[in-house]
């Protein structure tokens, strides 16, 4: 125990140990289930989908839910808007976007406010709202009372509780409620076990044969399609339809495609329609930095930006806005936009809200479906956070977005997609995948409080590790010349410049004691990686190394100038970074340069230019970037 404590302190992480078994959180669920006549497995399953049994430090989710049972205080729900996104989401320096309008939520947004289950459950259990916010055991007890109140007739059979579980979701339509219940019963069949964020071991034993009678109908309301069909050139979804797997509740909420302004063929929004099939190499994960209720008014404004899907926090409901064949303006890099699908998740990077299991599971199912359809590898070189997208030009690097941030649980996300970040057998040596234990990785961050950017954030699990200039906890953080222009990195939750994230693969640059160095932005970067509590796992994969000094790095993989026909050539603008012989970087993919010129309202006038210049995508820093294949040697 003492060695574990010392290691955690040295790494800047500390998980508070707590009681386990029937005397801890497991006992709280058992007692509440007995008191209110709810099958214990059902209570555990509902709570797992809402919170993964975590207390979240008494902080509300973006939907205003508190505690393990996600009891909703409608007054604490995130505001619908207006929102003010920074930067140019289109990321095309040949046609920069103007100032974005302030967006106010539609009047109907207030009618979609979540039900106040916190007070309803409190009345049923005889507990005050404040107690339910701060006391996890009381929260579980009140949640059990609320769930029991939704049950038509007493029953000890978990299969009989489907309708009550669907109602507990708080979804505003039956399809979304059924989808939530389907996911709960999937958890009951699979089982689950974990240590919560406050140190309690909880287990749900699997019930593989459990099949509730009410689960027969499909959950989704959209036009449901299987992987591989239709082709990327298929017609856009009709109203009421969406490109989603059949297991999800999806709706078609179309983004605006309208002309405005004086330049009728160029002033339009808020995405680009495509007739020709475009390659789709990436899926980009975002968070909304606002409430779901504001989404309709944003995507329906042609002067605003766009993305392909939004996933609601409370129940995992999915809305699609842009057909996947079309280009949404979401990542801040036109090259990435033209080759990606963007998914927004209701939540905040740093304001104390947390991502629900319902949202994780819906997102994982959607990404797995899209990856199969477009043959996208399910790894961190292709499933990117917005914070992994490179700047297009040196000028744009510093302003690129940081979401979904360090609190997104990448390891759990990949487990849900069936691609856990585990090391292959008999592997050691040349590269590592970052993989700290999320729950106990309570890294130091500042900047979560809007009123005081220097104040420490509340400790909670994180998916990143800090990178230092030497194998010493007192050594300075590494610097990012593009992000800070010579100034030191910070511990801000909004500053990724000295962090490596779960799932990212890096070339090993050295080892010393409990420390490992990786090649990062042209320098050695050290992170604490003790064998007793490792922050990374050994990995296989190709690497690249420069064959000449000061190899330039790019934020876009554009064709050579001579490849353009009938459209203005785009300049190959290198970024601030350079790499040299002796350095090694993980190779994520290889592309032939491509550019889509889509500066007309008429998609028939769009031009796709394909060249012969080849690029390698590398994990240069926290963000992926590109090098010309002729400038490096691949080591396999």
Coordinates of C-alpha atoms in Angstrom, one line a residue:
X1 CA 0.0 0.0 0.0
X2 CA 2.8 2.4 0.9
X3 CA 4.6 1.8 -2.4
X4 CA 1.3 2.5 -4.3
X5 CA 0.9 5.7 -2.5
X6 CA 4.4 6.9 -3.2
X7 CA 4.1 6.1 -6.9
X8 CA 0.8 7.9 -7.1
X9 CA 2.1 11.0 -5.5
X10 CA 5.2 11.0 -7.7
X11 CA 3.1 10.9 -10.8
X12 CA 0.9 13.7 -9.6
X13 CA -2.1 11.3 -9.2
X14 CA -3.8 10.0 -6.1
X15 CA -6.8 7.8 -5.9
X16 CA -8.5 7.9 -2.5
X17 CA -8.9 4.4 -1.2
X18 CA -12.4 3.5 0.0
X19 CA -14.4 0.6 1.4
X20 CA -15.4 -2.1 -1.0
X21 CA -17.9 -5.0 -1.2
X22 CA -21.3 -5.1 0.5
X23 CA -20.3 -2.5 3.1
X24 CA -19.6 0.2 0.4
X25 CA -21.4 1.3 -2.7
X26 CA -22.4 -2.3 -3.5
X27 CA -24.1 -2.4 -0.2
X28 CA -25.9 0.9 -0.9
X29 CA -27.4 -0.6 -4.0
X30 CA -28.4 -3.8 -2.3
X31 CA -30.1 -2.0 0.6
X32 CA -32.0 0.4 -1.7
X33 CA -33.1 -2.4 -3.9
X34 CA -34.5 -4.3 -1.0
X35 CA -36.2 -1.3 0.5
X36 CA -38.1 -0.4 -2.6
X37 CA -38.6 -3.8 -4.2
X38 CA -36.4 -3.1 -7.3
X39 CA -34.3 -6.0 -8.6
X40 CA -30.7 -5.2 -7.5
X41 CA -29.4 -5.9 -11.0
X42 CA -31.8 -3.5 -12.6
X43 CA -30.9 -0.7 -10.2
X44 CA -27.2 -1.4 -10.9
X45 CA -27.8 -1.4 -14.6
X46 CA -29.7 1.9 -14.7
X47 CA -27.0 3.5 -12.5
X48 CA -24.2 2.1 -14.7
X49 CA -25.7 3.6 -17.8
X50 CA -26.2 7.0 -16.2
X51 CA -22.9 7.4 -14.2
X52 CA -20.9 4.1 -14.2
X53 CA -21.7 4.2 -10.4
X54 CA -19.5 7.3 -9.9
X55 CA -20.3 10.1 -7.5
X56 CA -18.6 12.7 -9.7
X57 CA -17.7 14.8 -6.6
X58 CA -21.3 16.1 -6.2
X59 CA -21.0 17.9 -9.6
X60 CA -23.9 17.9 -12.1
X61 CA -23.8 16.4 -15.6
X62 CA -24.5 18.7 -18.5
X63 CA -28.1 17.5 -18.2
X64 CA -28.2 18.6 -14.6
X65 CA -28.0 15.0 -13.2
X66 CA -26.4 14.3 -9.8
X67 CA -24.9 11.3 -8.2
X68 CA -24.8 7.6 -9.2
X69 CA -28.5 7.6 -10.2
X70 CA -28.2 10.8 -12.2
X71 CA -31.2 12.5 -10.5
X72 CA -31.9 15.6 -12.5
X73 CA -32.1 19.1 -11.1
X74 CA -33.5 21.1 -14.0
X75 CA -32.1 24.3 -12.7
X76 CA -28.5 22.9 -13.0
X77 CA -28.9 21.8 -16.6
X78 CA -26.6 23.5 -19.1
X79 CA -28.1 26.5 -20.8
X80 CA -29.2 26.0 -24.4
X81 CA -27.2 29.0 -25.7
X82 CA -26.2 31.3 -27.1
X83 CA -22.8 29.9 -27.9
X84 CA -19.7 31.6 -29.3
X85 CA -17.3 29.1 -31.0
X86 CA -13.9 30.4 -31.6
X87 CA -11.9 30.2 -34.8
X88 CA -12.9 29.3 -38.3
X89 CA -14.5 25.9 -38.3
X90 CA -14.3 25.7 -42.1
X91 CA -10.5 26.1 -41.9
X92 CA -10.2 27.0 -45.6
X93 CA -7.8 30.0 -45.9
X94 CA -9.0 30.5 -49.5
X95 CA -12.5 31.3 -48.3
X96 CA -12.4 32.3 -44.6
X97 CA -15.6 32.5 -42.7
X98 CA -16.9 35.8 -41.3
X99 CA -17.9 36.5 -37.7
X100 CA -20.4 33.9 -36.5
X101 CA -23.8 35.1 -35.4
X102 CA -24.9 34.9 -31.8
X103 CA -27.4 32.1 -31.6
X104 CA -30.3 32.1 -29.2
X105 CA -32.3 28.8 -28.6
X106 CA -35.6 28.3 -30.3
X107 CA -38.7 29.0 -28.2
X108 CA -39.5 25.3 -28.1
X109 CA -36.2 24.6 -26.3
X110 CA -37.6 25.7 -23.0
X111 CA -40.4 23.1 -23.4
X112 CA -37.7 20.4 -23.9
X113 CA -36.2 21.2 -20.5
X114 CA -35.5 18.0 -18.5
X115 CA -37.9 16.8 -15.8
X116 CA -36.9 17.6 -12.3
X117 CA -36.4 14.1 -11.0
X118 CA -34.1 15.2 -8.1
X119 CA -37.0 16.7 -6.2
X120 CA -39.5 14.1 -7.3
X121 CA -37.2 11.3 -6.0
X122 CA -36.5 13.3 -2.9
X123 CA -40.2 13.5 -2.0
X124 CA -40.6 9.7 -2.5
X125 CA -37.6 8.9 -0.3
X126 CA -38.1 11.7 2.2
X127 CA -34.8 13.4 1.4
X128 CA -33.8 16.9 0.7
X129 CA -32.4 18.0 -2.7
X130 CA -29.1 19.0 -1.1
X131 CA -28.7 15.6 0.5
X132 CA -29.3 13.9 -2.9
X133 CA -26.6 16.1 -4.5
X134 CA -23.9 15.4 -2.0
X135 CA -24.6 12.0 -0.5
X136 CA -24.2 9.1 -3.0
X137 CA -26.0 6.5 -0.7
X138 CA -29.0 8.8 -0.4
X139 CA -28.9 9.4 -4.1
X140 CA -29.1 5.7 -4.8
X141 CA -31.9 5.2 -2.3
X142 CA -34.0 8.0 -3.9
X143 CA -33.2 6.7 -7.4
X144 CA -34.5 3.3 -6.4
X145 CA -37.7 5.0 -5.0
X146 CA -38.2 6.8 -8.3
X147 CA -37.6 3.7 -10.4
X148 CA -40.1 1.8 -8.3
X149 CA -42.7 4.5 -8.8
X150 CA -42.5 3.9 -12.5
X151 CA -43.2 0.1 -12.2
X152 CA -46.8 -0.9 -12.9
X153 CA -46.8 -4.0 -10.7
X154 CA -44.3 -5.4 -8.2
X155 CA -41.9 -8.0 -9.5
X156 CA -38.6 -9.6 -8.6
X157 CA -38.0 -10.6 -12.3
X158 CA -35.6 -8.1 -14.0
X159 CA -37.3 -8.8 -17.3
X160 CA -40.5 -7.2 -16.1
X161 CA -38.9 -3.8 -15.5
X162 CA -38.3 -2.7 -19.1
X163 CA -41.0 0.0 -19.3
X164 CA -39.9 1.5 -15.9
X165 CA -36.3 1.6 -17.1
X166 CA -37.3 3.3 -20.4
X167 CA -39.3 5.9 -18.4
X168 CA -36.4 6.5 -16.0
X169 CA -34.3 7.8 -19.0
X170 CA -36.3 11.0 -19.0
X171 CA -36.4 10.8 -22.8
X172 CA -39.0 13.0 -24.5
X173 CA -40.1 10.3 -27.0
X174 CA -40.7 6.6 -26.8
X175 CA -38.0 5.5 -29.2
X176 CA -35.3 7.2 -27.2
X177 CA -36.7 5.7 -24.0
X178 CA -36.6 2.2 -25.6
X179 CA -33.1 2.7 -26.8
X180 CA -32.0 3.7 -23.3
X181 CA -33.7 0.6 -21.9
X182 CA -32.2 -1.6 -24.6
X183 CA -28.7 -0.4 -23.5
X184 CA -29.5 -1.0 -19.8
X185 CA -30.5 -4.6 -20.6
X186 CA -27.4 -5.0 -22.8
X187 CA -25.3 -4.1 -19.7
X188 CA -27.4 -6.6 -17.6
X189 CA -26.6 -9.4 -20.1
X190 CA -22.9 -8.5 -20.3
X191 CA -22.3 -7.7 -16.6
X192 CA -19.8 -5.0 -15.4
X193 CA -17.4 -4.4 -12.7
X194 CA -15.2 -1.4 -11.8
X195 CA -13.8 0.8 -9.1
X196 CA -15.7 4.1 -8.9
X197 CA -14.2 7.5 -8.9
X198 CA -14.3 7.7 -5.1
X199 CA -12.8 4.3 -4.6
X200 CA -15.6 1.7 -4.2
X201 CA -15.6 -1.7 -6.0
X202 CA -18.9 -2.5 -7.6
X203 CA -19.9 -5.5 -9.6
X204 CA -22.9 -6.5 -11.7
X205 CA -23.0 -10.2 -12.5
X206 CA -23.9 -11.0 -16.1
X207 CA -27.3 -12.5 -17.0
X208 CA -26.7 -13.6 -20.6
X209 CA -30.2 -15.1 -21.1
X210 CA -32.1 -12.0 -20.0
X211 CA -34.7 -10.9 -22.6
X212 CA -37.4 -8.5 -21.6
X213 CA -40.6 -9.0 -23.6
X214 CA -41.0 -5.3 -24.4
X215 CA -37.6 -5.1 -26.2
X216 CA -38.8 -6.6 -29.4
X217 CA -39.3 -3.5 -31.5
X218 CA -36.4 -1.6 -32.9
X219 CA -35.5 1.5 -30.9
X220 CA -34.6 3.8 -33.7
X221 CA -37.0 5.9 -35.7
X222 CA -34.7 6.6 -38.6
X223 CA -34.2 4.8 -41.9
X224 CA -31.8 2.3 -40.6
X225 CA -29.0 0.9 -42.8
X226 CA -26.4 -1.7 -42.4
X227 CA -22.6 -1.3 -42.8
X228 CA -21.4 -1.0 -46.4
X229 CA -24.7 0.3 -47.9
X230 CA -25.6 2.7 -49.2
X231 CA -22.5 4.0 -51.1
X232 CA -21.1 7.4 -50.2
X233 CA -23.0 8.8 -53.1
X234 CA -26.4 7.7 -51.8
X235 CA -29.1 10.4 -51.5
X236 CA -29.3 12.4 -48.2
X237 CA -31.6 11.1 -45.5
X238 CA -35.2 12.1 -45.9
X239 CA -37.0 13.8 -43.0
X240 CA -37.5 11.2 -40.3
X241 CA -34.5 9.2 -41.5
X242 CA -30.9 9.0 -40.4
X243 CA -27.8 7.1 -41.1
X244 CA -27.5 5.1 -37.9
X245 CA -27.2 1.6 -36.6
X246 CA -30.5 -0.1 -35.8
X247 CA -29.7 -0.2 -32.0
X248 CA -29.8 3.5 -31.6
X249 CA -32.6 6.1 -31.3
X250 CA -31.8 8.5 -34.2
X251 CA -33.5 11.5 -35.8
X252 CA -32.9 13.5 -38.9
X253 CA -32.5 17.2 -37.8
X254 CA -31.1 18.8 -41.0
X255 CA -28.6 21.6 -41.1
X256 CA -29.3 24.7 -43.2
X257 CA -28.2 24.7 -46.8
X258 CA -29.2 28.2 -48.0
X259 CA -27.9 31.2 -49.8
X260 CA -27.5 34.5 -48.1
X261 CA -25.6 37.8 -48.7
X262 CA -24.6 39.5 -52.0
X263 CA -22.4 36.8 -53.5
X264 CA -25.2 34.4 -54.2
X265 CA -23.0 31.5 -55.3
X266 CA -20.4 31.9 -52.5
X267 CA -22.4 33.2 -49.5
X268 CA -24.1 30.1 -48.3
X269 CA -24.1 27.7 -45.4
X270 CA -23.6 25.9 -43.4
X271 CA -21.9 22.9 -45.1
X272 CA -20.9 21.7 -48.6
X273 CA -23.0 19.2 -50.5
X274 CA -21.1 16.6 -52.6
X275 CA -22.1 14.8 -55.8
X276 CA -18.8 13.0 -56.2
X277 CA -17.8 10.4 -53.6
X278 CA -15.3 11.8 -51.2
X279 CA -12.8 9.7 -49.2
X280 CA -13.6 9.5 -45.5
X281 CA -10.5 8.8 -43.4
X282 CA -11.4 10.2 -40.0
X283 CA -14.1 10.5 -37.4
X284 CA -13.7 13.6 -35.2
X285 CA -15.0 13.6 -31.6
X286 CA -16.2 17.0 -30.3
X287 CA -18.1 18.3 -27.2
X288 CA -20.8 20.9 -27.6
X289 CA -19.7 23.3 -24.8
X290 CA -23.5 23.9 -24.3
X291 CA -26.8 22.2 -23.8
X292 CA -28.5 20.0 -26.4
X293 CA -31.6 22.2 -26.5
X294 CA -29.5 24.8 -28.3
X295 CA -28.5 22.5 -31.2
X296 CA -31.6 23.0 -33.5
X297 CA -31.2 26.7 -33.6
X298 CA -27.4 26.4 -34.4
X299 CA -27.6 23.9 -37.2
X300 CA -30.6 25.6 -38.8
X301 CA -28.7 28.9 -39.2
X302 CA -27.0 29.1 -42.6
X303 CA -24.4 31.6 -41.2
X304 CA -23.3 29.2 -38.5
X305 CA -21.1 26.1 -38.6
X306 CA -22.1 22.5 -38.9
X307 CA -21.3 18.9 -37.9
X308 CA -22.7 15.5 -38.9
X309 CA -24.2 14.2 -35.6
X310 CA -25.0 15.3 -32.0
X311 CA -25.4 12.9 -29.1
X312 CA -27.5 13.8 -26.1
X313 CA -26.1 13.2 -22.7
X314 CA -29.0 12.0 -20.6
X315 CA -30.2 9.1 -22.8
X316 CA -27.7 8.8 -25.7
X317 CA -30.2 10.0 -28.3
X318 CA -28.6 10.8 -31.7
X319 CA -29.5 13.6 -34.1
X320 CA -28.0 13.7 -37.6
X321 CA -27.7 17.1 -39.3
X322 CA -25.5 16.6 -42.4
X323 CA -25.4 13.5 -44.7
X324 CA -22.1 11.6 -44.2
X325 CA -21.4 12.0 -47.9
X326 CA -21.3 15.9 -47.5
X327 CA -18.7 18.1 -45.9
X328 CA -19.5 19.7 -42.5
X329 CA -17.6 22.7 -41.2
X330 CA -16.5 21.5 -37.8
X331 CA -12.8 20.8 -37.3
X332 CA -11.0 24.1 -38.2
X333 CA -9.0 22.4 -40.9
X334 CA -10.4 22.1 -44.4
X335 CA -8.3 19.1 -45.3
X336 CA -9.6 17.2 -42.3
X337 CA -13.1 18.5 -42.8
X338 CA -13.1 17.2 -46.4
X339 CA -12.1 13.7 -45.2
X340 CA -14.0 13.3 -42.0
X341 CA -17.3 12.9 -40.1
X342 CA -17.8 15.2 -37.1
X343 CA -19.7 14.0 -34.0
X344 CA -20.7 16.5 -31.2
X345 CA -21.3 15.2 -27.7
X346 CA -23.4 17.2 -25.2
X347 CA -21.0 18.3 -22.5
X348 CA -18.3 20.7 -21.4
X349 CA -14.5 20.2 -21.5
X350 CA -13.9 21.7 -18.1
X351 CA -16.9 23.2 -16.4
X352 CA -17.4 20.3 -14.0
X353 CA -19.9 18.3 -16.0
X354 CA -19.3 14.7 -16.9
X355 CA -20.0 12.4 -19.8
X356 CA -22.7 9.8 -19.2
X357 CA -22.3 6.1 -20.0
X358 CA -25.5 6.4 -22.2
X359 CA -23.7 8.9 -24.4
X360 CA -20.5 6.9 -24.5
X361 CA -22.3 3.7 -25.6
X362 CA -24.4 5.5 -28.3
X363 CA -21.3 7.2 -29.6
X364 CA -19.3 4.0 -29.7
X365 CA -22.1 2.2 -31.5
X366 CA -22.3 5.0 -34.1
X367 CA -18.6 5.2 -34.6
X368 CA -18.3 1.5 -35.0
X369 CA -21.1 1.6 -37.6
X370 CA -19.5 4.5 -39.5
X371 CA -16.0 2.9 -39.4
X372 CA -17.3 -0.3 -40.9
X373 CA -19.2 1.5 -43.6
X374 CA -16.3 3.7 -44.7
X375 CA -13.5 1.2 -43.8
X376 CA -11.9 3.5 -41.2
X377 CA -9.5 1.8 -38.8
X378 CA -10.6 2.0 -35.2
X379 CA -7.5 3.5 -33.6
X380 CA -6.4 6.9 -32.4
X381 CA -4.7 7.7 -35.7
X382 CA -8.2 7.8 -37.3
X383 CA -10.7 8.3 -34.4
X384 CA -9.5 11.8 -33.5
X385 CA -10.5 14.3 -30.8
X386 CA -10.9 17.8 -32.0
X387 CA -7.8 18.5 -29.9
X388 CA -5.9 16.1 -32.2
X389 CA -6.7 18.0 -35.5
X390 CA -3.7 20.0 -36.7
X391 CA -3.7 23.7 -37.6
X392 CA -3.9 24.4 -41.3
X393 CA -1.3 27.1 -41.3
X394 CA 1.2 28.5 -38.8
X395 CA -1.2 31.3 -38.0
X396 CA -4.0 28.9 -37.1
X397 CA -2.1 26.5 -34.8
X398 CA -2.4 28.5 -31.5
X399 CA -6.2 28.8 -31.9
X400 CA -7.1 25.2 -32.6
X401 CA -9.7 23.7 -30.3
X402 CA -9.0 21.5 -27.2
X403 CA -12.2 19.4 -26.9
X404 CA -13.2 16.8 -25.8
X405 CA -10.3 17.3 -23.4
X406 CA -8.5 15.2 -20.8
X407 CA -11.7 14.0 -19.1
X408 CA -12.9 12.0 -22.1
X409 CA -12.3 8.3 -21.2
X410 CA -10.7 7.1 -24.4
X411 CA -9.8 3.7 -23.0
X412 CA -13.4 2.9 -22.1
X413 CA -14.6 4.3 -25.4
X414 CA -12.5 1.9 -27.4
X415 CA -13.5 -1.0 -25.1
X416 CA -17.1 -0.2 -26.0
X417 CA -16.2 -0.3 -29.7
X418 CA -14.6 -3.8 -29.2
X419 CA -11.1 -2.5 -29.7
X420 CA -9.5 -2.3 -26.3
X421 CA -6.2 -0.6 -26.0
X422 CA -4.3 -3.7 -24.7
X423 CA -0.7 -4.6 -25.7
X424 CA -0.1 -7.4 -28.1
X425 CA 1.7 -10.4 -26.6
X426 CA 5.5 -10.5 -26.6
X427 CA 5.9 -6.9 -27.5
X428 CA 8.5 -4.5 -26.2
X429 CA 10.8 -1.8 -27.3
X430 CA 10.3 0.7 -30.1
X431 CA 6.9 2.4 -29.3
X432 CA 4.3 2.7 -26.6
X433 CA 0.6 3.5 -26.4
X434 CA -0.4 6.0 -23.7
X435 CA -2.8 4.2 -21.3
X436 CA -3.0 5.5 -17.7
X437 CA -5.6 3.9 -15.4
X438 CA -8.3 6.5 -15.9
X439 CA -10.0 6.3 -12.5
X440 CA -6.9 6.8 -10.5
X441 CA -5.1 9.2 -12.9
X442 CA -6.2 12.3 -10.9
X443 CA -3.8 14.6 -12.7
X444 CA -3.3 18.2 -11.7
X445 CA -5.2 20.8 -13.9
X446 CA -6.1 24.4 -13.6
X447 CA -8.7 26.5 -15.4
X448 CA -12.0 24.7 -14.7
X449 CA -13.4 27.7 -12.8
X450 CA -14.5 30.5 -15.1
X451 CA -13.9 33.1 -12.4
X452 CA -10.3 32.0 -11.5
X453 CA -8.2 30.4 -14.2
X454 CA -5.3 29.7 -11.8
X455 CA -7.4 27.6 -9.3
X456 CA -6.9 23.9 -9.3
X457 CA -9.6 21.8 -10.9
X458 CA -11.4 19.3 -8.7
X459 CA -9.5 15.9 -8.8
X460 CA -11.1 13.4 -11.1
X461 CA -10.1 10.7 -13.6
X462 CA -8.2 11.8 -16.7
X463 CA -6.9 10.2 -19.9
X464 CA -3.7 12.2 -20.3
X465 CA -0.1 12.3 -18.9
X466 CA 2.1 15.3 -18.4
X467 CA 5.3 15.5 -20.5
X468 CA 8.5 17.0 -19.0
X469 CA 11.9 18.0 -20.3
X470 CA 13.7 15.6 -17.9
X471 CA 12.9 12.4 -15.9
X472 CA 12.0 14.4 -12.8
X473 CA 8.7 15.5 -11.4
X474 CA 10.1 19.0 -10.8
X475 CA 11.3 19.4 -14.4
X476 CA 9.5 22.0 -16.6
X477 CA 6.8 20.9 -19.0
X478 CA 7.9 20.5 -22.6
X479 CA 7.3 23.5 -24.9
X480 CA 5.1 23.8 -28.0
X481 CA 6.5 26.5 -30.3
X482 CA 3.3 26.6 -32.4
X483 CA 0.9 26.7 -29.5
X484 CA 2.8 29.2 -27.2
X485 CA 5.4 30.8 -29.5
X486 CA 8.3 30.4 -27.1
X487 CA 6.3 30.8 -23.9
X488 CA 6.2 27.9 -21.4
X489 CA 3.3 25.4 -21.4
X490 CA 0.7 25.6 -18.6
X491 CA -1.3 23.2 -16.5
X492 CA -4.6 24.6 -17.9
X493 CA -7.2 22.0 -18.8
X494 CA -7.4 23.9 -22.1
X495 CA -3.7 23.6 -22.9
X496 CA -2.8 20.2 -24.5
X497 CA 0.7 21.3 -25.5
X498 CA 2.6 19.2 -22.9
X499 CA 0.2 16.2 -22.8
X500 CA -0.1 12.8 -24.4
X501 CA -3.5 11.2 -24.6
X502 CA -4.8 7.7 -24.1
X503 CA -4.6 5.6 -27.2
X504 CA -1.9 7.7 -28.9
X505 CA 1.2 5.8 -30.1
X506 CA 4.6 7.3 -29.8
X507 CA 8.2 6.2 -30.5
X508 CA 10.3 5.5 -27.4
X509 CA 13.2 8.0 -27.0
X510 CA 14.7 6.7 -23.8
X511 CA 14.0 5.1 -20.4
X512 CA 15.4 6.0 -17.0
X513 CA 14.2 4.4 -13.8
X514 CA 10.4 4.8 -13.6
X515 CA 10.4 7.4 -16.5
X516 CA 9.9 6.9 -20.2
X517 CA 10.8 9.4 -23.0
X518 CA 8.9 9.7 -26.3
X519 CA 9.7 11.8 -29.4
X520 CA 7.3 14.7 -29.2
X521 CA 7.4 17.9 -31.3
X522 CA 11.0 17.5 -32.2
X523 CA 12.2 16.8 -28.6
X524 CA 12.4 14.2 -26.0
X525 CA 9.5 14.3 -23.6
X526 CA 9.4 12.4 -20.4
X527 CA 6.4 10.9 -18.5
X528 CA 6.2 8.9 -15.3
X529 CA 5.7 5.3 -16.1
X530 CA 6.4 3.0 -13.2
X531 CA 6.0 -0.8 -13.7
X532 CA 3.8 -0.9 -10.6
X533 CA 1.2 1.5 -12.1
X534 CA 2.2 2.0 -15.8
X535 CA 0.9 5.0 -17.8
X536 CA 1.6 3.3 -21.2
X537 CA 1.7 -0.2 -22.7
X538 CA 4.1 -1.6 -25.3
X539 CA 3.0 -1.4 -28.9
X540 CA 3.8 -2.5 -32.4
X541 CA 3.6 -0.3 -35.5
X542 CA 5.6 1.4 -38.2
X543 CA 7.7 4.4 -37.4
X544 CA 9.2 7.1 -39.6
X545 CA 12.6 8.9 -39.3
X546 CA 13.8 11.9 -41.3
X547 CA 16.5 11.3 -43.9
X548 CA 17.7 14.9 -43.9
X549 CA 17.9 17.8 -41.4
X550 CA 15.0 20.0 -40.6
X551 CA 12.3 18.1 -42.4
X552 CA 9.2 20.3 -42.6
X553 CA 5.8 19.3 -41.2
X554 CA 2.4 20.1 -42.6
X555 CA -1.2 20.5 -41.3
X556 CA -2.7 19.5 -44.6
X557 CA -2.0 16.7 -47.2
X558 CA -2.5 18.8 -50.4
X559 CA -1.5 17.8 -53.9
X560 CA 1.5 19.2 -55.8
X561 CA 0.8 22.4 -57.7
X562 CA 0.9 20.7 -61.1
X563 CA -2.0 18.4 -60.2
X564 CA -4.6 21.2 -60.2
X565 CA -6.8 21.5 -63.3
X566 CA -9.6 24.0 -63.6
X567 CA -9.2 25.4 -60.1
X568 CA -6.7 27.6 -58.3
X569 CA -3.7 25.6 -56.8
X570 CA -3.5 25.6 -53.0
X571 CA -0.1 26.5 -51.5
X572 CA 1.8 23.8 -49.4
X573 CA 2.3 25.8 -46.3
X574 CA 4.6 24.2 -43.7
X575 CA 3.9 24.6 -40.0
X576 CA 6.4 25.9 -37.3
X577 CA 7.7 22.4 -36.5
X578 CA 10.8 20.6 -37.9
X579 CA 12.1 17.1 -37.3
X580 CA 15.6 15.8 -37.8
X581 CA 17.5 12.4 -38.3
X582 CA 17.6 10.3 -35.2
X583 CA 14.1 11.2 -34.2
X584 CA 11.2 8.6 -34.6
X585 CA 7.5 9.2 -34.9
X586 CA 4.6 6.7 -35.1
X587 CA 3.2 6.3 -38.6
X588 CA -0.6 6.4 -38.6
X589 CA -1.4 6.3 -42.3
X590 CA -0.2 7.2 -45.8
X591 CA -2.1 9.4 -48.2
X592 CA -1.8 10.7 -51.7
X593 CA -2.4 14.4 -51.7
X594 CA -6.0 15.5 -52.4
X595 CA -7.9 18.7 -52.3
X596 CA -11.6 19.5 -52.7
X597 CA -12.5 22.9 -54.0
X598 CA -16.0 23.5 -52.8
X599 CA -16.6 27.2 -53.0
X600 CA -19.9 27.2 -54.8
X601 CA -23.5 26.7 -53.7
X602 CA -23.9 24.4 -56.7
X603 CA -22.2 21.0 -55.9
X604 CA -21.8 20.3 -59.6
X605 CA -19.1 23.0 -59.6
X606 CA -17.0 21.3 -56.9
X607 CA -13.6 20.0 -58.1
X608 CA -11.7 17.1 -56.5
X609 CA -7.9 17.3 -57.3
X610 CA -5.8 14.2 -56.7
X611 CA -2.1 14.3 -57.1
X612 CA 0.9 12.0 -56.9
X613 CA 2.6 13.6 -53.8
X614 CA 2.5 11.1 -50.9
X615 CA 2.3 12.0 -47.3
X616 CA 2.8 10.1 -44.0
X617 CA 0.5 11.0 -41.1
X618 CA 2.6 11.0 -37.9
X619 CA 1.9 11.5 -34.2
X620 CA 4.1 14.6 -33.9
X621 CA 2.7 16.0 -30.6
X622 CA -0.7 15.9 -29.1
X623 CA -2.0 16.5 -32.6
X624 CA -1.4 14.4 -35.8
X625 CA 0.5 16.1 -38.7
X626 CA 1.9 15.2 -42.1
X627 CA 5.3 14.8 -43.6
X628 CA 6.2 14.2 -47.2
X629 CA 7.0 10.6 -47.8
X630 CA 10.2 11.5 -49.7
X631 CA 11.6 13.3 -46.6
X632 CA 11.5 10.3 -44.3
X633 CA 12.3 6.6 -44.1
X634 CA 9.7 4.1 -42.9
X635 CA 10.9 1.6 -40.2
X636 CA 8.7 -1.5 -40.0

